[in-house]
Tab-separated table of C-alpha atoms in Angstrom:
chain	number	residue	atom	x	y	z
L	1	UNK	CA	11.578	10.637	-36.544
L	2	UNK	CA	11.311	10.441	-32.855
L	3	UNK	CA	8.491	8.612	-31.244
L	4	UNK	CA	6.542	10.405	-28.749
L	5	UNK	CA	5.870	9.046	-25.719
L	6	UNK	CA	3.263	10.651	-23.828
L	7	UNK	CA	2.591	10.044	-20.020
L	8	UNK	CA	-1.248	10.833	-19.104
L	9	UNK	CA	-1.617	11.869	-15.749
L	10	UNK	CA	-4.648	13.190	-13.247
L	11	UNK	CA	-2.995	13.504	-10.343
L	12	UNK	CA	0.426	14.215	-8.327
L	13	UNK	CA	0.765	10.544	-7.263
L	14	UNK	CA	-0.019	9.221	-11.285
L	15	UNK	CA	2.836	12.020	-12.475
L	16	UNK	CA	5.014	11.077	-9.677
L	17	UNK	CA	5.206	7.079	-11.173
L	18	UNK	CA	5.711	8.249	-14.550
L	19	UNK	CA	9.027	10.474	-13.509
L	20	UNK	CA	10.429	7.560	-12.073
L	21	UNK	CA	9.808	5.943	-15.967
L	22	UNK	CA	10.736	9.106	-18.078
L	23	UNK	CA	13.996	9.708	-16.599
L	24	UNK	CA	15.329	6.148	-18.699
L	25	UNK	CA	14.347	7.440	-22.086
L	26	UNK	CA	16.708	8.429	-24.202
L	27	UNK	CA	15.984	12.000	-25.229
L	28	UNK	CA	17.441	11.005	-28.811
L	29	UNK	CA	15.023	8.619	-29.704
L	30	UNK	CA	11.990	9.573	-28.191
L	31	UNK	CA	10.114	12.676	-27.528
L	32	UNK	CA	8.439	12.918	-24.172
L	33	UNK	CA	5.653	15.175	-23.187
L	34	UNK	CA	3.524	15.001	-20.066
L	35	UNK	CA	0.000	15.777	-19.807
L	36	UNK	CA	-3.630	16.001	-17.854
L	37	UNK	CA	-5.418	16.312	-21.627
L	38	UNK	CA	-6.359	12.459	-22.185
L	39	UNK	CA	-7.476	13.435	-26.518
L	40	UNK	CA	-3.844	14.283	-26.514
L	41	UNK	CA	-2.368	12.411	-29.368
L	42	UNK	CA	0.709	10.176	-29.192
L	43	UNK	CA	2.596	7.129	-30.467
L	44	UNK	CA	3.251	5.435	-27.545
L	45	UNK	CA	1.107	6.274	-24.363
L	46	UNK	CA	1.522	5.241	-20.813
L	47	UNK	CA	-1.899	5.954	-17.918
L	48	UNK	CA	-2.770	5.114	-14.333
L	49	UNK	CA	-6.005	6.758	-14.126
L	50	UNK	CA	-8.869	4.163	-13.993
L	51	UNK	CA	-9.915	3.016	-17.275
L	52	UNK	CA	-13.623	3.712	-16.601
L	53	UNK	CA	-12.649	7.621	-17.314
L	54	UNK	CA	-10.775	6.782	-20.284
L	55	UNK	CA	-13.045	6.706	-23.115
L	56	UNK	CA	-10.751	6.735	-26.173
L	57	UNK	CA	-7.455	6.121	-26.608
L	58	UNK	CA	-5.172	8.486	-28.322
L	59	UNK	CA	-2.045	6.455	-28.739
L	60	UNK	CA	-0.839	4.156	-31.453
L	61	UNK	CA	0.685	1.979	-28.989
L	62	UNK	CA	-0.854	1.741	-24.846
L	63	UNK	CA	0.419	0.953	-21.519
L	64	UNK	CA	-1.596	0.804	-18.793
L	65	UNK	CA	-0.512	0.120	-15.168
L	66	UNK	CA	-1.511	0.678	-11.578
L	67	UNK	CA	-2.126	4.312	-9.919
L	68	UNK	CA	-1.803	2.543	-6.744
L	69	UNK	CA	-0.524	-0.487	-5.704
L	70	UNK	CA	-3.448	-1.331	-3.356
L	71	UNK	CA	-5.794	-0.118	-6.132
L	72	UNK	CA	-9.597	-1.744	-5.869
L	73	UNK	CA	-8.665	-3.648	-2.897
L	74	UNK	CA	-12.475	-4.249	-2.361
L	75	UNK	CA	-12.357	-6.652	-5.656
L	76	UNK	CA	-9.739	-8.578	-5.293
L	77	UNK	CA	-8.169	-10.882	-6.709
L	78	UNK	CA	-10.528	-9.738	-9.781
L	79	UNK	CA	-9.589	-6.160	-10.230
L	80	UNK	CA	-10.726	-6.373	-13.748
L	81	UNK	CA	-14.024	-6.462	-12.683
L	82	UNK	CA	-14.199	-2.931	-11.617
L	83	UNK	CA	-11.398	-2.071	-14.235
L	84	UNK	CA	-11.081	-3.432	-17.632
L	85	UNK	CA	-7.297	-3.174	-19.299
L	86	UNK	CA	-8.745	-5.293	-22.674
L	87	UNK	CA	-8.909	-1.471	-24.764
L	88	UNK	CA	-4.905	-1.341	-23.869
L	89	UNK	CA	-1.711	-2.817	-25.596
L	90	UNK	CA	-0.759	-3.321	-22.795
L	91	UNK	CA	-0.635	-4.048	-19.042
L	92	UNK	CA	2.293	-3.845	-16.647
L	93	UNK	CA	2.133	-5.133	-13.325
L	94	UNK	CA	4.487	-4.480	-9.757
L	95	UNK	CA	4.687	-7.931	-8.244
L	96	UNK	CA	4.022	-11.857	-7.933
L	97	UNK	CA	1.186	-11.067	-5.863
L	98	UNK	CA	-0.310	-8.788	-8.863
L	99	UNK	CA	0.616	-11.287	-11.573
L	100	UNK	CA	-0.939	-14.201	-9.565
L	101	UNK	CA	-4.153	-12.594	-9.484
L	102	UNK	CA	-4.535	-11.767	-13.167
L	103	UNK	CA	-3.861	-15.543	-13.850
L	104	UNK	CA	-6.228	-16.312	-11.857
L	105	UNK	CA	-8.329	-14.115	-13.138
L	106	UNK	CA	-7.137	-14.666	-16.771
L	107	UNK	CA	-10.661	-16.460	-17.879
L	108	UNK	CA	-11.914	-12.896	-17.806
L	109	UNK	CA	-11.980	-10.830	-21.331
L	110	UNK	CA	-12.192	-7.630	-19.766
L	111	UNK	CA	-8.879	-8.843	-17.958
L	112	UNK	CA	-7.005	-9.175	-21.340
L	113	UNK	CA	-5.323	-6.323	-22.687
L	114	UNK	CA	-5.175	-6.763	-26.373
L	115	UNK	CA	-1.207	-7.525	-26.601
L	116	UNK	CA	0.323	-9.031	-23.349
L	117	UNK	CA	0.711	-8.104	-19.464
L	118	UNK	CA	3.953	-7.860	-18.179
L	119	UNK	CA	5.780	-8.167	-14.896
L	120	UNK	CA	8.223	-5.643	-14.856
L	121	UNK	CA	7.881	-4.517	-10.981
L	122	UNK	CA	6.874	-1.215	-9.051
L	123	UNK	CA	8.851	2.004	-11.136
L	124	UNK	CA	8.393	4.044	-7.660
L	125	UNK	CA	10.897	1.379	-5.873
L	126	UNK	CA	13.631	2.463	-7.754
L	127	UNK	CA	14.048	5.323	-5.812
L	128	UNK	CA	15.851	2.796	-3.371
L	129	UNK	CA	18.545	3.302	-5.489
L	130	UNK	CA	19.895	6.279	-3.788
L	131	UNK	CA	18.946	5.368	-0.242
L	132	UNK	CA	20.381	4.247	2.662
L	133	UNK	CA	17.553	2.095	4.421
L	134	UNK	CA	17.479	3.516	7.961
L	135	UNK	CA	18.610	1.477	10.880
L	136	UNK	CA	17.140	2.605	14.351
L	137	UNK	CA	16.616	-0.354	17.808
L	138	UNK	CA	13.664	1.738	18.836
L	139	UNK	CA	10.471	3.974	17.544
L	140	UNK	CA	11.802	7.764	17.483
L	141	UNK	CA	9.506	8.827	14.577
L	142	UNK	CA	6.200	7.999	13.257
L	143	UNK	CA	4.789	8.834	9.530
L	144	UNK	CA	0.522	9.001	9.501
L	145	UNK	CA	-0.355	8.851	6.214
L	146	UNK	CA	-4.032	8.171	5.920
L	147	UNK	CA	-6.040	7.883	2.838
L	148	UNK	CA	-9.366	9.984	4.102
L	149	UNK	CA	-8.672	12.192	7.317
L	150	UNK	CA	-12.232	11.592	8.746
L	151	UNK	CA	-13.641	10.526	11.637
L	152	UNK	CA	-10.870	11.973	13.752
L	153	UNK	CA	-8.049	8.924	12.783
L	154	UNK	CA	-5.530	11.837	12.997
L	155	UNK	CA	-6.520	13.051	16.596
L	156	UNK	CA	-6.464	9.365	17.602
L	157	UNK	CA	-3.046	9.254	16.508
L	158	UNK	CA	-1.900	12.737	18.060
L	159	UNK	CA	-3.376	11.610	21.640
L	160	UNK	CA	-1.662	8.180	21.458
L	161	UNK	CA	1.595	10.131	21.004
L	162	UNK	CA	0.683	13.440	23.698
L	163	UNK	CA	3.034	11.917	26.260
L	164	UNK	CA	5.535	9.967	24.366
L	165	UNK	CA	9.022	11.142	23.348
L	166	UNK	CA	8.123	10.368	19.785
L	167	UNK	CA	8.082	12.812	16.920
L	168	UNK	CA	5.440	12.648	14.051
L	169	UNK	CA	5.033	13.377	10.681
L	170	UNK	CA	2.046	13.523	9.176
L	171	UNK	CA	1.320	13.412	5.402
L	172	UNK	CA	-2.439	14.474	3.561
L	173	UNK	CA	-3.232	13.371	-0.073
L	174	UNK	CA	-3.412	16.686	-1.481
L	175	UNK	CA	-6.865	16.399	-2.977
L	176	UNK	CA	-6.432	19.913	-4.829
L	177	UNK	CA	-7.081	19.090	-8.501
L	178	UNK	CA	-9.864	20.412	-9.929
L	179	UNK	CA	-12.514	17.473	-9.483
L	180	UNK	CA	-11.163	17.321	-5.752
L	181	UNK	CA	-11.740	20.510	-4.007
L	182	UNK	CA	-15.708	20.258	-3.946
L	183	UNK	CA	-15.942	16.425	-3.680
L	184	UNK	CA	-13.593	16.171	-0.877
L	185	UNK	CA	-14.079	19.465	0.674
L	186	UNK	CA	-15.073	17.603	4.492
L	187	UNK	CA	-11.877	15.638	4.501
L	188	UNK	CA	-9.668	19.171	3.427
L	189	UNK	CA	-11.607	20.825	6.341
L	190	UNK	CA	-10.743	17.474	8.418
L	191	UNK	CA	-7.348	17.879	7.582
L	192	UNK	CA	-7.175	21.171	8.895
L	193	UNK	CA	-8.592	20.744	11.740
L	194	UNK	CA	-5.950	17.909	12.530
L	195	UNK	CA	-2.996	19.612	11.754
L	196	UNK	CA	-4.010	22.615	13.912
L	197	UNK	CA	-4.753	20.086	16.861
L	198	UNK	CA	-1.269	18.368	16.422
L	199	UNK	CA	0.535	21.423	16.621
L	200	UNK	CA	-1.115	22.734	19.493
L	201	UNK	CA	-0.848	18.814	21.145
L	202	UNK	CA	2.669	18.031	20.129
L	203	UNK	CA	4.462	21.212	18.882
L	204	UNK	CA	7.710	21.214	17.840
L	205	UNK	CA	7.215	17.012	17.941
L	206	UNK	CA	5.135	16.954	14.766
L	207	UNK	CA	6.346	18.396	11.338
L	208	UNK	CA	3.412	18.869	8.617
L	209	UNK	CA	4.856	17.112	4.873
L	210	UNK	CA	4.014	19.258	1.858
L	211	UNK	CA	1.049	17.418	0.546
L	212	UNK	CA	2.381	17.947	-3.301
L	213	UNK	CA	5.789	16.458	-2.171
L	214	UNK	CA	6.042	12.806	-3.170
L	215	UNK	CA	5.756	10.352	-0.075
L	216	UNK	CA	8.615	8.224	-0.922
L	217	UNK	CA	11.187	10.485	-0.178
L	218	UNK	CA	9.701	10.240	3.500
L	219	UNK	CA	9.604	6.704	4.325
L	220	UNK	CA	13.231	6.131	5.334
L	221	UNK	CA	12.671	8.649	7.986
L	222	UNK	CA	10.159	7.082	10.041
L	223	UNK	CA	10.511	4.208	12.145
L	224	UNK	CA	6.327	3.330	12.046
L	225	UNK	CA	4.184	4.169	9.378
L	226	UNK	CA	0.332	4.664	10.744
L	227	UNK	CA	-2.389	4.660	7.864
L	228	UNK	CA	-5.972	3.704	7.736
L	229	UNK	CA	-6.040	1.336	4.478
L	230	UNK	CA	-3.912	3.196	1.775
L	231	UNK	CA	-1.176	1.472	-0.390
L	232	UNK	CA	1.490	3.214	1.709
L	233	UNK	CA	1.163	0.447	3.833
L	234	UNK	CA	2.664	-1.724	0.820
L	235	UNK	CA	5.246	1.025	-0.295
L	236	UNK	CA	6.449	1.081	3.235
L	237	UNK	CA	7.595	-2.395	3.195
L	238	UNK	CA	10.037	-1.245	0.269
L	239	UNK	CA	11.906	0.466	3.153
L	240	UNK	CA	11.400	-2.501	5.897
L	241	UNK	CA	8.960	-0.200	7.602
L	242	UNK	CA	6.033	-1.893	9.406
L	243	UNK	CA	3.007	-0.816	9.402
L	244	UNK	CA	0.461	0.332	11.859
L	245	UNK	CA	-3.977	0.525	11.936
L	246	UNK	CA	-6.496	0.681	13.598
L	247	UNK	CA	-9.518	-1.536	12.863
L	248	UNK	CA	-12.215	-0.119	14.284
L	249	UNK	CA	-11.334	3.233	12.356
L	250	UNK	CA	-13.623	4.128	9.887
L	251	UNK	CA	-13.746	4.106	5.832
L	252	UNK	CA	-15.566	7.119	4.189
L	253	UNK	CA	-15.120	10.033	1.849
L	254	UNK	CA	-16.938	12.411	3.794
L	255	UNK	CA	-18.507	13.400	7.063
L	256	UNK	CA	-22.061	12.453	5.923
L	257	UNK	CA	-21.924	9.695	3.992
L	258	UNK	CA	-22.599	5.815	6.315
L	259	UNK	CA	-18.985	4.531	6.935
L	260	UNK	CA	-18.108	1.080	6.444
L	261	UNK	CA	-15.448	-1.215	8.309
L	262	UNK	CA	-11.670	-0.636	7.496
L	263	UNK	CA	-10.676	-3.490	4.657
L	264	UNK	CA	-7.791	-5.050	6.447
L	265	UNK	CA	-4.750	-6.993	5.008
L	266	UNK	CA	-2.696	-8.248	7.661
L	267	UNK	CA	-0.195	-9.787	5.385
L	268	UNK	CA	1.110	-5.981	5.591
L	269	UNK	CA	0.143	-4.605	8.310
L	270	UNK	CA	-0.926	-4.980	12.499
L	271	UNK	CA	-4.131	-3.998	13.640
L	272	UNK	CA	-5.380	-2.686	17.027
L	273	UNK	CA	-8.524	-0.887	18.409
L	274	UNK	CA	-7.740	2.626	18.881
L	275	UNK	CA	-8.411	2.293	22.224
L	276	UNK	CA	-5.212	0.841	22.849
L	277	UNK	CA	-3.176	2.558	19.953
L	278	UNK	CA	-0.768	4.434	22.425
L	279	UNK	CA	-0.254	0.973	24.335
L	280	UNK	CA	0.152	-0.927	21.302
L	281	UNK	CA	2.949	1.681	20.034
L	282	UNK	CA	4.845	1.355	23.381
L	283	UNK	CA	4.698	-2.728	22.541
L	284	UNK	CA	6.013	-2.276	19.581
L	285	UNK	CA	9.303	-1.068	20.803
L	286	UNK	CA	10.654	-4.304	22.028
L	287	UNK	CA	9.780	-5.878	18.455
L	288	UNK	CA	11.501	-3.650	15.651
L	289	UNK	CA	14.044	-5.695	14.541
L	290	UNK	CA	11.502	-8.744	14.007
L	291	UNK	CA	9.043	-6.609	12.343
L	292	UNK	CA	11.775	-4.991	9.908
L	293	UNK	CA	12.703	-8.927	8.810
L	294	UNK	CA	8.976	-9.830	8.276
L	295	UNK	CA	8.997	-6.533	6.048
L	296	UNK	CA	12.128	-7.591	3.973
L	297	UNK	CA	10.356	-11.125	3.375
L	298	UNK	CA	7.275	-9.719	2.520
L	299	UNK	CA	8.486	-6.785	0.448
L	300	UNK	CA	9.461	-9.648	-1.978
L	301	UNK	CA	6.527	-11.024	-3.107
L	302	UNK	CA	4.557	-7.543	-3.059
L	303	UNK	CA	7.265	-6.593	-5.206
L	304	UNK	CA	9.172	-7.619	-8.340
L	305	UNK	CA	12.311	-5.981	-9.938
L	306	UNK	CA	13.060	-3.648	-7.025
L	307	UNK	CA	15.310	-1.217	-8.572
L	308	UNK	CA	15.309	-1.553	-11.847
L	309	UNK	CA	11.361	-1.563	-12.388
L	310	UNK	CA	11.291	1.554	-14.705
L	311	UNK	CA	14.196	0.542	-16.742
L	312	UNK	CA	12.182	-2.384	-17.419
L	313	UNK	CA	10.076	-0.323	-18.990
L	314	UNK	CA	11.683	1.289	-21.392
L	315	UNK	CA	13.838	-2.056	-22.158
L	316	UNK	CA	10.396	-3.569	-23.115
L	317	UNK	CA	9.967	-0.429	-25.631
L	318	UNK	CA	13.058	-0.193	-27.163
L	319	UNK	CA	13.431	-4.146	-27.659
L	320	UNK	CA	9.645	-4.674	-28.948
L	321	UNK	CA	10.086	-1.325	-31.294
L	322	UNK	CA	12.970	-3.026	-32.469
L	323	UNK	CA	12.058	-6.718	-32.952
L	324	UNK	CA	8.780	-7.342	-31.921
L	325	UNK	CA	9.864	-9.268	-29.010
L	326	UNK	CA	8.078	-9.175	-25.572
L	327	UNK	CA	9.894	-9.491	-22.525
L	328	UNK	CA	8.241	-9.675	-19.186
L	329	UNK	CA	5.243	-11.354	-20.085
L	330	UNK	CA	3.237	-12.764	-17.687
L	331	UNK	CA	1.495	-16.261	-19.804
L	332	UNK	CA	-2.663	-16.576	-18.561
L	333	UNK	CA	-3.640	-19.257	-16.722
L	334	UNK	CA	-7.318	-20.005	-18.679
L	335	UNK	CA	-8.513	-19.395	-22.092
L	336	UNK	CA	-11.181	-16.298	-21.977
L	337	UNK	CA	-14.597	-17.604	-21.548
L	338	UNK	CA	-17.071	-15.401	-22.611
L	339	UNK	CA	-19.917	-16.654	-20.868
L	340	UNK	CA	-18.643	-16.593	-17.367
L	341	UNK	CA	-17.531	-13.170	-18.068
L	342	UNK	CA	-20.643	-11.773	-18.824
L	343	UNK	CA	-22.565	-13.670	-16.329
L	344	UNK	CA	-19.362	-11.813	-13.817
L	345	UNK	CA	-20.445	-8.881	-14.936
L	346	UNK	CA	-24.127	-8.960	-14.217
L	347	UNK	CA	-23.006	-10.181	-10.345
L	348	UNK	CA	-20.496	-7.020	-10.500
């Protein structure tokens, strides 16, 4: 019989990481069915939503992995904290920088899935495969991806860029499923707003991404990627593409709600007050080719297997189906200790 191997999804972006996966299987030995219904019933499942919504799971055997590779940034390097993986097979990790902080935070049982964690890299980078990393001396086009569109980031952006001989494309989450459209319905009317002001602003300088269409395919076509904190910022380096903020911006999921400060990384990415975010851009011209090497070392230990990261994957599967044997496995640094766990999870 065939196994099945289901891929639970909630969003675009989670389906998005698991195409990248499901194109490897071989349609002889395994069935493959995609689906938003989490008491869906498989052999072998794979999810990225967070494992607080996952009460039960359905599969014999269970991967669980990142839905974002910046995901609970605010809890790092413990993750687990917010997150436990120890109801899961298993856990697959995208980098160094991911498998160094489970070690570290390997003395943690919620930490533990109940097999092994692997590092078998990022599945989205393999779709480096068929690209051509663009070369350009200056800054002709900017991608703004932000995570919220609040607080006017996006006008910021469009009136750093009024004058300049710049183009701009600007990509929204889509935040249309179901649970989205009343929860997030400021930053949809935010986003409206902004895209009506940058056409009227910039005009035929600004072209609007399908927010469905999967933000990967757009990264080679920019030149400077602007974002508030979201894990494009990481992505981007996958395409030597430095990144841009601003760090007086601010962090909320609505127009009501008290904001709090921006959660920079500058391993990844250059800050600036937005006060000087058209200046700062116009700097930036003169550095490109230094910024695109600091990507290409950094996009190396943020990270691992790039380009074969799904096939990993379903190598893993087939070989510990057959045998037993796990590959990729990342080896803890501590033994669990109970205790300290608990006495984490009261300070949580």
């Amino acid at each position: 019989m065939k196994k099945k191997i289901t891929f639970y999804y909630q969003d675009l972006a989670q389906k998005h990481l698991f195409q990248y996966i499901s194109k490897h299987l071989n349609k002889k030995k395994f069935k493959i069915k995609f689906t938003k219904n989490i008491n869906y019933k498989s052999d072998i499942g794979f999810y990225a939503e967070n494992s607080n919504n996952i009460k039960k799971i359905n599969s014999k055997i269970s991967f669980i992995t990142l839905g974002g590779i910046d995901q609970g940034k605010l809890f790092w390097p413990n993750f687990w904290k917010k997150e436990n993986w120890d109801k899961f097979d298993f856990g697959f990790l995208p980098s160094k920088h991911w498998a160094e902080m489970w070690k570290n935070s390997s003395w943690f049982d919620k930490a533990r899935p109940k097999i092994a964690m692997l590092q078998t890299g990022w599945p989205k980078s393999e779709e480096l495969i068929k690209t051509k990393l663009r070369k350009k001396n200056k800054i002709e086009t900017i991608l703004y991806a932000p995570c919220f569109e609040t607080d006017n980031k996006g006008i910021d952006v469009v009136n750093a860029l009024k004058d300049q001989k710049i183009n701009l494309l600007v990509k929204h989450l889509p935040w249309d499923q179901k649970k989205d459209i009343k929860k997030f319905r400021d930053v949809r009317n935010n986003i409206r707003s902004m895209i009506k002001y940058s056409k009227k602003i910039l005009k035929s300088k600004v072209k609007i991404i399908n927010t469905k269409h999967n933000i990967m395919k757009y990264y080679n076509k920019a030149d400077l990627l602007i974002t508030d904190e979201s894990s494009v910022m990481y992505e981007a380096l996958l395409y030597n593409l430095p990144s841009l903020s601003c760090d007086d911006w601010l962090m909320r999921t609505n127009n009501s709600n008290k904001p709090r400060e921006i959660k920079k990384d500058q391993r990844v990415c250059l800050y600036v007050k937005k006060k000087n975010l058209k200046k700062k851009i116009n700097s930036l011209q003169y550095q490109k080719k230094r910024l695109q090497k600091n990507c290409i070392i950094k996009k190396n230990y943020f990270f691992s297997h790039i380009n074969c990261s799904a096939k990993n994957i379903i190598d893993f599967i087939e070989i510990y189906l057959k045998s037993g044997k796990i590959k990729f496995e990342i080896k803890p640094k501590f033994k669990i200790n109970i205790l300290k766990s608990r006495i984490s999870d009261f300070f949580m």
